[in-house]
GROMACS .gro file of N, CA and C in nm:
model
  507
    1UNK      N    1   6.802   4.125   4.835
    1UNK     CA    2   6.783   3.986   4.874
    1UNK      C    3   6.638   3.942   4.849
    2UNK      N    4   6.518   4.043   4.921
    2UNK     CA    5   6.391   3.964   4.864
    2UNK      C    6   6.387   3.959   4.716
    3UNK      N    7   6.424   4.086   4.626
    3UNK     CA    8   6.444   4.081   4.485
    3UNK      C    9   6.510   3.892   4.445
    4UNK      N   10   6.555   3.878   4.490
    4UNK     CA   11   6.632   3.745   4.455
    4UNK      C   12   6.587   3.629   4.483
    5UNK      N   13   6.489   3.617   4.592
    5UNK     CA   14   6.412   3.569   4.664
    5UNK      C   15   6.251   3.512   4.622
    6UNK      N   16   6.263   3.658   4.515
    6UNK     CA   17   6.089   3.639   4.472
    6UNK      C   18   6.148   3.587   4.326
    7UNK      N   19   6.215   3.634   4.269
    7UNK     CA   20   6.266   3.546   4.143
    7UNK      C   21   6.274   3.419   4.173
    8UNK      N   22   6.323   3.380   4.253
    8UNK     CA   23   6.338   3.237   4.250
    8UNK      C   24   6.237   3.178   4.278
    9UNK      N   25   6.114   3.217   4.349
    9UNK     CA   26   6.038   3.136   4.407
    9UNK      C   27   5.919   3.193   4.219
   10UNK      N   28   5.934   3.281   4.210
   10UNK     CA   29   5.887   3.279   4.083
   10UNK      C   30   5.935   3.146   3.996
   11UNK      N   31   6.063   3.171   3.935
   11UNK     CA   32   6.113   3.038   3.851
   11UNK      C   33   6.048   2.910   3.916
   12UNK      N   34   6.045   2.867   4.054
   12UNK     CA   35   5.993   2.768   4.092
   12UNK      C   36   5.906   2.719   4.040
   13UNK      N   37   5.797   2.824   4.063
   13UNK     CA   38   5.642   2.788   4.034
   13UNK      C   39   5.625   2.771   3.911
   14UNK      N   40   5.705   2.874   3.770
   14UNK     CA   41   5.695   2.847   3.658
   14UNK      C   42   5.761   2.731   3.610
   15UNK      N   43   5.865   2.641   3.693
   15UNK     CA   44   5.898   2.550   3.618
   15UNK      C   45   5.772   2.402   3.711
   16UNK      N   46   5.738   2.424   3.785
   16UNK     CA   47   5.655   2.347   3.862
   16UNK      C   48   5.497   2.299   3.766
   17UNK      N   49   5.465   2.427   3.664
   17UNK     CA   50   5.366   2.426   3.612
   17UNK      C   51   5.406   2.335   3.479
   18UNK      N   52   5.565   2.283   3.485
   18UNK     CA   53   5.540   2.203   3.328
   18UNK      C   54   5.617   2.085   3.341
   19UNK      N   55   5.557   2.017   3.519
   19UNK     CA   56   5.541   1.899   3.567
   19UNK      C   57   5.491   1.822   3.449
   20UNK      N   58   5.487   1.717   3.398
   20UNK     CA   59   5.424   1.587   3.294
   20UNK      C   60   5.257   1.544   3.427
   21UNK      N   61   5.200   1.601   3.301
   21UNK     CA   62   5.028   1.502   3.379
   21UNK      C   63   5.045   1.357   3.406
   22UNK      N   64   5.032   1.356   3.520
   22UNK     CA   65   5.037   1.155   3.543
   22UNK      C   66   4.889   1.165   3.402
   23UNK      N   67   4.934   1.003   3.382
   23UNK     CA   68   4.821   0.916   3.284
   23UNK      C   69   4.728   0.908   3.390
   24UNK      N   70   4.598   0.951   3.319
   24UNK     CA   71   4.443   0.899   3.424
   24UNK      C   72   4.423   0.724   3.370
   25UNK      N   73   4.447   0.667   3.470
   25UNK     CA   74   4.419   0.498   3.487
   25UNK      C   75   4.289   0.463   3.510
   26UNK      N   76   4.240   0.381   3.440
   26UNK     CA   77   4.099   0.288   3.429
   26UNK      C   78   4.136   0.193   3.558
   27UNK      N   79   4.002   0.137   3.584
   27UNK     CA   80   3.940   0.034   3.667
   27UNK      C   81   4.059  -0.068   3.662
   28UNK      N   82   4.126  -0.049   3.559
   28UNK     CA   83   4.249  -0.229   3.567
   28UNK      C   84   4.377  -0.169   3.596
   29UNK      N   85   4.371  -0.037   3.646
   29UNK     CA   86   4.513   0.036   3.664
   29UNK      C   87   4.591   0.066   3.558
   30UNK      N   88   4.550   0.047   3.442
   30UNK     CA   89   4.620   0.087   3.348
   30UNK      C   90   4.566   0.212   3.268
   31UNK      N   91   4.659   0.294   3.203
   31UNK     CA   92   4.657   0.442   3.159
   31UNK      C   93   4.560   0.415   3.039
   32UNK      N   94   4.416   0.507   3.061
   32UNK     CA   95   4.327   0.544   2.979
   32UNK      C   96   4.343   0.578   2.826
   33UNK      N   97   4.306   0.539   2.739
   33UNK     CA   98   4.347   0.569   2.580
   33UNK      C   99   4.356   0.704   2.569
   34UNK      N  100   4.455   0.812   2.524
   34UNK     CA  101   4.421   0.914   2.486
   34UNK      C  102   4.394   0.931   2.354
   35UNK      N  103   4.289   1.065   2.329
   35UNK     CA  104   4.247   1.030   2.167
   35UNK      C  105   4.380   1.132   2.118
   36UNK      N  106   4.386   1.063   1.960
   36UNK     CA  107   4.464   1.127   1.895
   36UNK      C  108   4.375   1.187   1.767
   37UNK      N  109   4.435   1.277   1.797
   37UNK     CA  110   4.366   1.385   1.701
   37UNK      C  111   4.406   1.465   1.568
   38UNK      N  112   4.266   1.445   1.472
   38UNK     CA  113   4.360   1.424   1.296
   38UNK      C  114   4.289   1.559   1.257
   39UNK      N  115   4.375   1.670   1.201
   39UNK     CA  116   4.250   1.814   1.066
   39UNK      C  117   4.282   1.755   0.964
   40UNK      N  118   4.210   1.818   0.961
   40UNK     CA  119   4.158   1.804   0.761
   40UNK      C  120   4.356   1.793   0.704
   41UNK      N  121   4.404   1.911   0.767
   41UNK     CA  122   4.526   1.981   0.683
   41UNK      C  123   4.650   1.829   0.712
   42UNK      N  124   4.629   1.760   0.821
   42UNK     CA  125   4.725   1.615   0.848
   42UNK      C  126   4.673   1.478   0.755
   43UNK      N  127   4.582   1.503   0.657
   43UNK     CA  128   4.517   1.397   0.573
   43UNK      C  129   4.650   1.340   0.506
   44UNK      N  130   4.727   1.432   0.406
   44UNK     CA  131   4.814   1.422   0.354
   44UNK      C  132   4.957   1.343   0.429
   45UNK      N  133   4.973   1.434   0.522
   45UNK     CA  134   5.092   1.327   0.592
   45UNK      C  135   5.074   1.229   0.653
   46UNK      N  136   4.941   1.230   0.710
   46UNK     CA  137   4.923   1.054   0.770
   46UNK      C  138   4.923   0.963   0.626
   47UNK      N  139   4.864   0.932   0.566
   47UNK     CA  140   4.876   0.903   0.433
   47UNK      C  141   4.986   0.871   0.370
   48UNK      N  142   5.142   1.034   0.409
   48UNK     CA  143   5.222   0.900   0.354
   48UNK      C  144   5.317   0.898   0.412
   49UNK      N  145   5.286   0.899   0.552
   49UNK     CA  146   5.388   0.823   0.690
   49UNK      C  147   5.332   0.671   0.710
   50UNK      N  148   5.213   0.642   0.651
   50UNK     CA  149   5.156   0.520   0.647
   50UNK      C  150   5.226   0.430   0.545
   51UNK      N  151   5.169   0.503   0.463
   51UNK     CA  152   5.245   0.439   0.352
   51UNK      C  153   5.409   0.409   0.322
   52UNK      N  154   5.533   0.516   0.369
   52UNK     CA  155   5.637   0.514   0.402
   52UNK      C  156   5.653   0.360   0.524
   53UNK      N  157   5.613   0.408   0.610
   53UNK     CA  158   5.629   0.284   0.731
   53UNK      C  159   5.561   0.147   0.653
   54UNK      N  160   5.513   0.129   0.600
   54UNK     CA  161   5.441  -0.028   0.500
   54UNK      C  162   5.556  -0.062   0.449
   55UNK      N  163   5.619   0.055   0.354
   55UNK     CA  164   5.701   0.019   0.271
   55UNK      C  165   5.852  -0.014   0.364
   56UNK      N  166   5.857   0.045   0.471
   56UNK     CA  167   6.017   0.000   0.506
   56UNK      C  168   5.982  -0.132   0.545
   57UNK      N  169   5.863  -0.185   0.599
   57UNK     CA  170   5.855  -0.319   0.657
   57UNK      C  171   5.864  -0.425   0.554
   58UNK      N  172   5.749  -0.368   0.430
   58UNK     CA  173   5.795  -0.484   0.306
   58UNK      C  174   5.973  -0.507   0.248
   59UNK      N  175   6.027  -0.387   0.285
   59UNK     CA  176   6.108  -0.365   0.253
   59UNK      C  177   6.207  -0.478   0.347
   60UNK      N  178   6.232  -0.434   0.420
   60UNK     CA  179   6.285  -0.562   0.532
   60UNK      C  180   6.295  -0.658   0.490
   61UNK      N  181   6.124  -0.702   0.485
   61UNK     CA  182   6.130  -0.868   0.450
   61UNK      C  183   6.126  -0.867   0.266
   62UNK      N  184   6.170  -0.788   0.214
   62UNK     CA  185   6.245  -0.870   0.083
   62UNK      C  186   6.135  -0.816  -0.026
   63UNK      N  187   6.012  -0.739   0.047
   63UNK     CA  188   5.899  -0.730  -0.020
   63UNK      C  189   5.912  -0.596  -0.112
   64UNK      N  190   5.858  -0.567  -0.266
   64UNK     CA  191   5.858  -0.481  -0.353
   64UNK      C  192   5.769  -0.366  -0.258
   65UNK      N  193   5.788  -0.244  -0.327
   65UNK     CA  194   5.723  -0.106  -0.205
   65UNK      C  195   5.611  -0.152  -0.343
   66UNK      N  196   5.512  -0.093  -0.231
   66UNK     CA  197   5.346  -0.026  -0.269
   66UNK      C  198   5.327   0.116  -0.307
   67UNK      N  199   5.256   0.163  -0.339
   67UNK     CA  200   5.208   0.318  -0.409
   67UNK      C  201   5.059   0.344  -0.347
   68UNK      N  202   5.044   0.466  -0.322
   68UNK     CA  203   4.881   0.502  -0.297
   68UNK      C  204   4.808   0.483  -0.382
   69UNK      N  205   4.719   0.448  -0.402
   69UNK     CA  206   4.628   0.449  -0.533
   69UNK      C  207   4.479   0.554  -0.502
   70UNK      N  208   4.436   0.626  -0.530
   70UNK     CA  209   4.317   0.703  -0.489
   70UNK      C  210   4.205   0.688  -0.544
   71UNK      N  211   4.215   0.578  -0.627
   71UNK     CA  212   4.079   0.450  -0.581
   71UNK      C  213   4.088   0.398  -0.481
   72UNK      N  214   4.174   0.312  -0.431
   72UNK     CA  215   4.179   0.253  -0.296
   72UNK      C  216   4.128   0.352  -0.208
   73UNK      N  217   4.245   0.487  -0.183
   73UNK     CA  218   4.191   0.547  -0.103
   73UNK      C  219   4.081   0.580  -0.092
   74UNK      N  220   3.981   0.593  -0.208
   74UNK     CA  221   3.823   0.636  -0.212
   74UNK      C  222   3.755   0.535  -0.115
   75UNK      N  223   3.808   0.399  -0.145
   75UNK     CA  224   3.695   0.275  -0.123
   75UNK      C  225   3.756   0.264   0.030
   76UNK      N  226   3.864   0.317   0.089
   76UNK     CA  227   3.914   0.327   0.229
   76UNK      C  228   3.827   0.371   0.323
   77UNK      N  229   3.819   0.542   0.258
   77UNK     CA  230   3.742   0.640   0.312
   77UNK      C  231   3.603   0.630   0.322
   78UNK      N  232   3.528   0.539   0.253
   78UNK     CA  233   3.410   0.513   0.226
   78UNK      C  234   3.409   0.428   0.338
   79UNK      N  235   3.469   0.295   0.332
   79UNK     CA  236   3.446   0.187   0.472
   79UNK      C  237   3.460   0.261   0.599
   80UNK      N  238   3.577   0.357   0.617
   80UNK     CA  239   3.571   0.411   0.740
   80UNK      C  240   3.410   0.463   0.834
   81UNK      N  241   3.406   0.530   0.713
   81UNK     CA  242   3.284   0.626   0.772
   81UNK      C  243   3.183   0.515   0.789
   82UNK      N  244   3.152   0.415   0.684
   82UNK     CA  245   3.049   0.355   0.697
   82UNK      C  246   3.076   0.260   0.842
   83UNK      N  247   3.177   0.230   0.887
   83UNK     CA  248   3.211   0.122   0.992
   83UNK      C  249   3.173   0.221   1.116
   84UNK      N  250   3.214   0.352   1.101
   84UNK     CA  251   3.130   0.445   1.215
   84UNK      C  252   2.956   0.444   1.198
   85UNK      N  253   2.939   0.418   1.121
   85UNK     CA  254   2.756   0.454   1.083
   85UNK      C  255   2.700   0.319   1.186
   86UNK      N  256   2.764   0.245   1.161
   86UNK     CA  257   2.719   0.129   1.184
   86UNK      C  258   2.797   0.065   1.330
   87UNK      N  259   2.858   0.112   1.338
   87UNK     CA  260   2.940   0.147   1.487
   87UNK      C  261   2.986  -0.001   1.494
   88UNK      N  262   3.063  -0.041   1.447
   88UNK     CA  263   3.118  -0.185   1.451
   88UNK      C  264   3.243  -0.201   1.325
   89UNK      N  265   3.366  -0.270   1.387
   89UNK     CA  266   3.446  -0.297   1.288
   89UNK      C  267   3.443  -0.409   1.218
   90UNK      N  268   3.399  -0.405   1.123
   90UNK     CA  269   3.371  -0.547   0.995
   90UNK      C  270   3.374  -0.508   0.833
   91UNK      N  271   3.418  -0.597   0.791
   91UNK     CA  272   3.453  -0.598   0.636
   91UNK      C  273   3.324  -0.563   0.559
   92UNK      N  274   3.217  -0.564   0.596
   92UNK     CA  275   3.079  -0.571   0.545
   92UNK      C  276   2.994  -0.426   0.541
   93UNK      N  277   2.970  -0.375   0.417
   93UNK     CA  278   2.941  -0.189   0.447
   93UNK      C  279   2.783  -0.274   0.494
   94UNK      N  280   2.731  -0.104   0.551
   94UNK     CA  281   2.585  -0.091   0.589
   94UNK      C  282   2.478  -0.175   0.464
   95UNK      N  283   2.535  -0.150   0.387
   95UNK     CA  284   2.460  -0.215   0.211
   95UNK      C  285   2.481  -0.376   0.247
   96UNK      N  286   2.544  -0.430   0.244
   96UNK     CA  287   2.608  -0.555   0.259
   96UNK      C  288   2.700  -0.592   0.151
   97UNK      N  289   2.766  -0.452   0.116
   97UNK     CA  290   2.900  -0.469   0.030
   97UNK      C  291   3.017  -0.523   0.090
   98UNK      N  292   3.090  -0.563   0.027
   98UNK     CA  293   3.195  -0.651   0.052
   98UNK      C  294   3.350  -0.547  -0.009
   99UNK      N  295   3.454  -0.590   0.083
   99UNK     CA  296   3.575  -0.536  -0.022
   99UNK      C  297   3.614  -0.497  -0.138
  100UNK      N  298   3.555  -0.624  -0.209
  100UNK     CA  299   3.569  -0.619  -0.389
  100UNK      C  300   3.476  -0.585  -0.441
  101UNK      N  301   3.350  -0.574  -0.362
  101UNK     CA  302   3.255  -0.457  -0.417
  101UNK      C  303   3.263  -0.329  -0.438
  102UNK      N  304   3.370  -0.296  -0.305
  102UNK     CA  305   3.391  -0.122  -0.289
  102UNK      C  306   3.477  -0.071  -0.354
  103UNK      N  307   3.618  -0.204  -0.392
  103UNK     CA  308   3.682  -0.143  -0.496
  103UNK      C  309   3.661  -0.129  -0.657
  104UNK      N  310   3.559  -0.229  -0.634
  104UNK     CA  311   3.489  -0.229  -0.792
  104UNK      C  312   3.428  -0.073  -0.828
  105UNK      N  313   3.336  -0.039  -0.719
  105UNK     CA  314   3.281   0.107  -0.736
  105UNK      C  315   3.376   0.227  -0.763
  106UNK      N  316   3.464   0.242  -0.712
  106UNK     CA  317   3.586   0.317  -0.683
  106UNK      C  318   3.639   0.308  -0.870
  107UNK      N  319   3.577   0.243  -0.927
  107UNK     CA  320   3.718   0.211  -1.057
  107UNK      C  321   3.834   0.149  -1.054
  108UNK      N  322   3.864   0.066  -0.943
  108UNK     CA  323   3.988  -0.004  -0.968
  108UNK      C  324   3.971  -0.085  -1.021
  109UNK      N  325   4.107  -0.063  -1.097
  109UNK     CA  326   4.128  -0.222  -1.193
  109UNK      C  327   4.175  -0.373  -1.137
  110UNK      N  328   4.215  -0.354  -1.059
  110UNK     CA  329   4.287  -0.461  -1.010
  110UNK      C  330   4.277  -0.535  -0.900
  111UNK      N  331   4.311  -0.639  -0.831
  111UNK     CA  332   4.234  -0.767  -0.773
  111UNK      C  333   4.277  -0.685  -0.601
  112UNK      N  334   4.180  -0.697  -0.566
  112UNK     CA  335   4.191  -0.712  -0.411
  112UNK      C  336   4.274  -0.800  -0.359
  113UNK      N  337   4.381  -0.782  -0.298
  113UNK     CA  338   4.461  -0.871  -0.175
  113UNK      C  339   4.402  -0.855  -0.074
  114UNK      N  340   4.375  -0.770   0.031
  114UNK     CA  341   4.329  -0.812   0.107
  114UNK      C  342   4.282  -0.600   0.189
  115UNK      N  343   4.213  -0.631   0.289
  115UNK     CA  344   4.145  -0.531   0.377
  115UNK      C  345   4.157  -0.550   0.527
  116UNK      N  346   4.249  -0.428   0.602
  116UNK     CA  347   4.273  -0.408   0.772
  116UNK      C  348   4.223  -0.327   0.762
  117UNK      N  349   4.103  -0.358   0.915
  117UNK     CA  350   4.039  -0.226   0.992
  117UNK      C  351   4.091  -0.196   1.089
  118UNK      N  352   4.046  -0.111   1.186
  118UNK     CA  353   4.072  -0.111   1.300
  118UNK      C  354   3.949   0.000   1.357
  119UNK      N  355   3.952  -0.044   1.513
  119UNK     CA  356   3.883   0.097   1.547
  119UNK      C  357   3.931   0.126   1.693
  120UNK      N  358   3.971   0.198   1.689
  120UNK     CA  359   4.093   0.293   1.820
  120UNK      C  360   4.064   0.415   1.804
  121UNK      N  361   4.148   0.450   1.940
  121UNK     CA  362   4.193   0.642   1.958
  121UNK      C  363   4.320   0.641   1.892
  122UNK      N  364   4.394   0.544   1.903
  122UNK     CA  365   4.545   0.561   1.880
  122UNK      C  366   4.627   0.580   1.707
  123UNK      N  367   4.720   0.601   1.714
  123UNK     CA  368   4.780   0.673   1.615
  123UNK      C  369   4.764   0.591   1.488
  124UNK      N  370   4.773   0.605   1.360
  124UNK     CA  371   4.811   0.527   1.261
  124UNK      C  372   4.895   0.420   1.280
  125UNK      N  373   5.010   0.480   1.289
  125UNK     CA  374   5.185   0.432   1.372
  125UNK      C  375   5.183   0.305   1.444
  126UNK      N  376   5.087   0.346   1.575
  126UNK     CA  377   4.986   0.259   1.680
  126UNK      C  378   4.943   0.109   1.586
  127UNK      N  379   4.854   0.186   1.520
  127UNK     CA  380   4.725   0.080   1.481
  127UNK      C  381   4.848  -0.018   1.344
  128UNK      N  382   4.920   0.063   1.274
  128UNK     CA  383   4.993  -0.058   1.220
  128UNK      C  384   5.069  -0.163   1.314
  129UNK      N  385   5.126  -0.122   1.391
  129UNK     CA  386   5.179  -0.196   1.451
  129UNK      C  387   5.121  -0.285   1.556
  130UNK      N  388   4.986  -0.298   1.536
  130UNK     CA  389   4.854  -0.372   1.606
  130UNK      C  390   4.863  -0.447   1.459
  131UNK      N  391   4.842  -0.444   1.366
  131UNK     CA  392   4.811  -0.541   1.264
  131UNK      C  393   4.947  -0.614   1.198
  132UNK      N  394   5.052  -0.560   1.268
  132UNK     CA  395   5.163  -0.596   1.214
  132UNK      C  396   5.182  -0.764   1.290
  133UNK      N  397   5.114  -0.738   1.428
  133UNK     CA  398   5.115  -0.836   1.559
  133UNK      C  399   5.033  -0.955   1.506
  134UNK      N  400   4.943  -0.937   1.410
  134UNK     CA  401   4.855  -1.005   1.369
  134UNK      C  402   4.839  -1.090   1.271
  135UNK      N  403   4.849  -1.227   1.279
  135UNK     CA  404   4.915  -1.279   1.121
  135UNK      C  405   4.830  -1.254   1.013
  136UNK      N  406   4.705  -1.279   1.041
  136UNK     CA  407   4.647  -1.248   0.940
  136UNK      C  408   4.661  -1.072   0.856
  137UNK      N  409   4.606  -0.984   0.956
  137UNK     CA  410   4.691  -0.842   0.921
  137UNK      C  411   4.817  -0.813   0.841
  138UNK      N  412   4.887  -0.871   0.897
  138UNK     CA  413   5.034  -0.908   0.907
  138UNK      C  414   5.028  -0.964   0.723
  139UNK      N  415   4.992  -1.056   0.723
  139UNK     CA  416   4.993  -1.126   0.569
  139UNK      C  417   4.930  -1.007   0.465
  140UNK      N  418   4.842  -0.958   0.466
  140UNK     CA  419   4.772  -0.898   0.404
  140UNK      C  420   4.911  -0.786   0.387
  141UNK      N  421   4.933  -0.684   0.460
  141UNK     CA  422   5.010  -0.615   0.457
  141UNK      C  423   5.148  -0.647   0.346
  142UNK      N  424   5.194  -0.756   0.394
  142UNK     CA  425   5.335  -0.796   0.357
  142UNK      C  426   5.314  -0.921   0.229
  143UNK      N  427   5.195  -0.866   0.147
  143UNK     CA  428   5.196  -0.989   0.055
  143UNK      C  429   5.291  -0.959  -0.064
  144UNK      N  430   5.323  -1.042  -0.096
  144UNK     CA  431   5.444  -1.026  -0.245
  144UNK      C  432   5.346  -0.969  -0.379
  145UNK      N  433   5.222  -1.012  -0.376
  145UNK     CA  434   5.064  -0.946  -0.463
  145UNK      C  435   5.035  -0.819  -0.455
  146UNK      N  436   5.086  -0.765  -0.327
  146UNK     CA  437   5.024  -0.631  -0.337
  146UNK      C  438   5.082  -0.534  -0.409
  147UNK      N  439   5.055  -0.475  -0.461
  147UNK     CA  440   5.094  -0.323  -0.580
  147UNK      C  441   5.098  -0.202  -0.556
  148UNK      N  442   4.993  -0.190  -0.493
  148UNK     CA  443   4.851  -0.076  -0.480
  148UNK      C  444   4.836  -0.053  -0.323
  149UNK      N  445   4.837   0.064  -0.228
  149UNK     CA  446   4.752   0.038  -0.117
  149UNK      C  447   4.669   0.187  -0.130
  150UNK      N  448   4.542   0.169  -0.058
  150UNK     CA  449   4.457   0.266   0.010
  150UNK      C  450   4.461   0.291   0.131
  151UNK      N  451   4.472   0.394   0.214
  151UNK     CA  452   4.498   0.409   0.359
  151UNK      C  453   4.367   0.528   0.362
  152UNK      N  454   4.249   0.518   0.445
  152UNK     CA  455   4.199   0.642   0.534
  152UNK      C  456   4.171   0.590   0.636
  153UNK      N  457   4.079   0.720   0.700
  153UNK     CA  458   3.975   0.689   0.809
  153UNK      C  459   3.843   0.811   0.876
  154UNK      N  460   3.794   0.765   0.946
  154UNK     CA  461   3.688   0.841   0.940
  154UNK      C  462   3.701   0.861   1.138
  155UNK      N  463   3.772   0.981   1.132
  155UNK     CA  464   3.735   0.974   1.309
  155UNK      C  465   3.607   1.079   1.372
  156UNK      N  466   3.567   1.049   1.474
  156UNK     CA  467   3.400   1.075   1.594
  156UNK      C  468   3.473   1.184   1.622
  157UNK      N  469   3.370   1.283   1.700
  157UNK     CA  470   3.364   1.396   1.750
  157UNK      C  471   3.414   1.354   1.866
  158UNK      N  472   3.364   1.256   1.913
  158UNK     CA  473   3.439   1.198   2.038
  158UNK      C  474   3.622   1.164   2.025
  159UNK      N  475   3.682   1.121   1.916
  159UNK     CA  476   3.780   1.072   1.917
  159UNK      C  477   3.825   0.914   1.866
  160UNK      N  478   3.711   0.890   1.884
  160UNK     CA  479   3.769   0.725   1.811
  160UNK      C  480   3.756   0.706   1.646
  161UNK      N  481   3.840   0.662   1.623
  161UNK     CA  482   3.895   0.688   1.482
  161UNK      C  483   3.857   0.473   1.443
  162UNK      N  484   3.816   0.546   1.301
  162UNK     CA  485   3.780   0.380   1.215
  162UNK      C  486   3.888   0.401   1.109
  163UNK      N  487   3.978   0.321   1.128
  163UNK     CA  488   4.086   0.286   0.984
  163UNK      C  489   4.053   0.161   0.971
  164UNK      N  490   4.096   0.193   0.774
  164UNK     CA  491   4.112   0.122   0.668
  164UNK      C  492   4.239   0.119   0.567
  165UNK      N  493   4.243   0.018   0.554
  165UNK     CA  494   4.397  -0.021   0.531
  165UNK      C  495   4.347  -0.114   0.373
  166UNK      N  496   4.371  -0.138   0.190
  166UNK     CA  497   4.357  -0.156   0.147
  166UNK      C  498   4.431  -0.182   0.056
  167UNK      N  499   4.465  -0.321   0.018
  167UNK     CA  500   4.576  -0.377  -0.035
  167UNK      C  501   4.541  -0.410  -0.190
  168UNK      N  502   4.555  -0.361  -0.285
  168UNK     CA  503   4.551  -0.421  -0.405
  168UNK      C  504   4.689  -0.461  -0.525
  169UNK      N  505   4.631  -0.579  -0.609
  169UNK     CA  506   4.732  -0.597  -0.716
  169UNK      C  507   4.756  -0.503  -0.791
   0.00000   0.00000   0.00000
């Protein structure tokens, strides 16, 4: 009987330990950002779960799919980091380059539609569907012009992640 006794109170405790962590809540009662966290080795699939999810949405609305281009992606990865250097999300590098400057450097051939940043903890997944909310975002994304996209980002030791989102003809 104690044999049976201590098992169980064993199982207890081991299933007790894989309780769900309540969310730690900020000052407004609402659950604190958790960071999401990218290696080197998830470059590849964020990249083209991004790109996959663009395309079912153009897809929806009637829109031709996009392709990665790795110029874009160069001139992506470049804004990211630089939007961390400079610790602010804006279209404008530390230089005072512009979009169609960065894809000019990069070697692309073809016309800029348009450029989404963002700067969050939260997922790719997340952050599209923050610009999806957004008309302007929103347009850029879902233009009938676009051809081409670039997707990176550059995330902190801390966790907050700078995406770039890059739409070309």
């Amino acid at each position: 009987m104690i044999r049976i006794l201590s098992i169980l109170v064993a199982l207890a405790l081991a299933l007790s330990a894989c309780a769900p962590v309540p969310p730690q809540l900020g000052p407004d009662g609402k659950p604190l950002p958790r960071a999401y966290r990218i290696s080197r080795a998830d470059t590849g699939k964020i990249q083209f779960r991004m790109l996959d999810s663009v395309n079912a949405l153009r897809q929806s609305a009637g829109r031709a799919p996009v392709q990665l281009n790795p110029n874009l992606n160069a001139a992506a990865a470049t804004h990211s980091r630089d939007m961390s250097v400079q610790n602010r999300p804006w279209h404008f590098g530390s230089d005072g380059s512009s979009p169609i400057d960065r894809i000019s450097r990069v070697g692309y051939a073809g016309k800029l539609v348009g450029e989404t940043i963002s700067e969050t903890y939260e997922s790719e997944l997340e952050t599209l569907a923050a610009w999806m909310e957004q008309p302007d975002t929103r347009r850029i994304i879902m233009s009938a012009d676009a051809r081409n996209m670039g997707f990176a980002w550059f995330q902190e030791a801390g966790g907050k992640i700078w995406w770039t989102l890059v739409m070309g003809e």
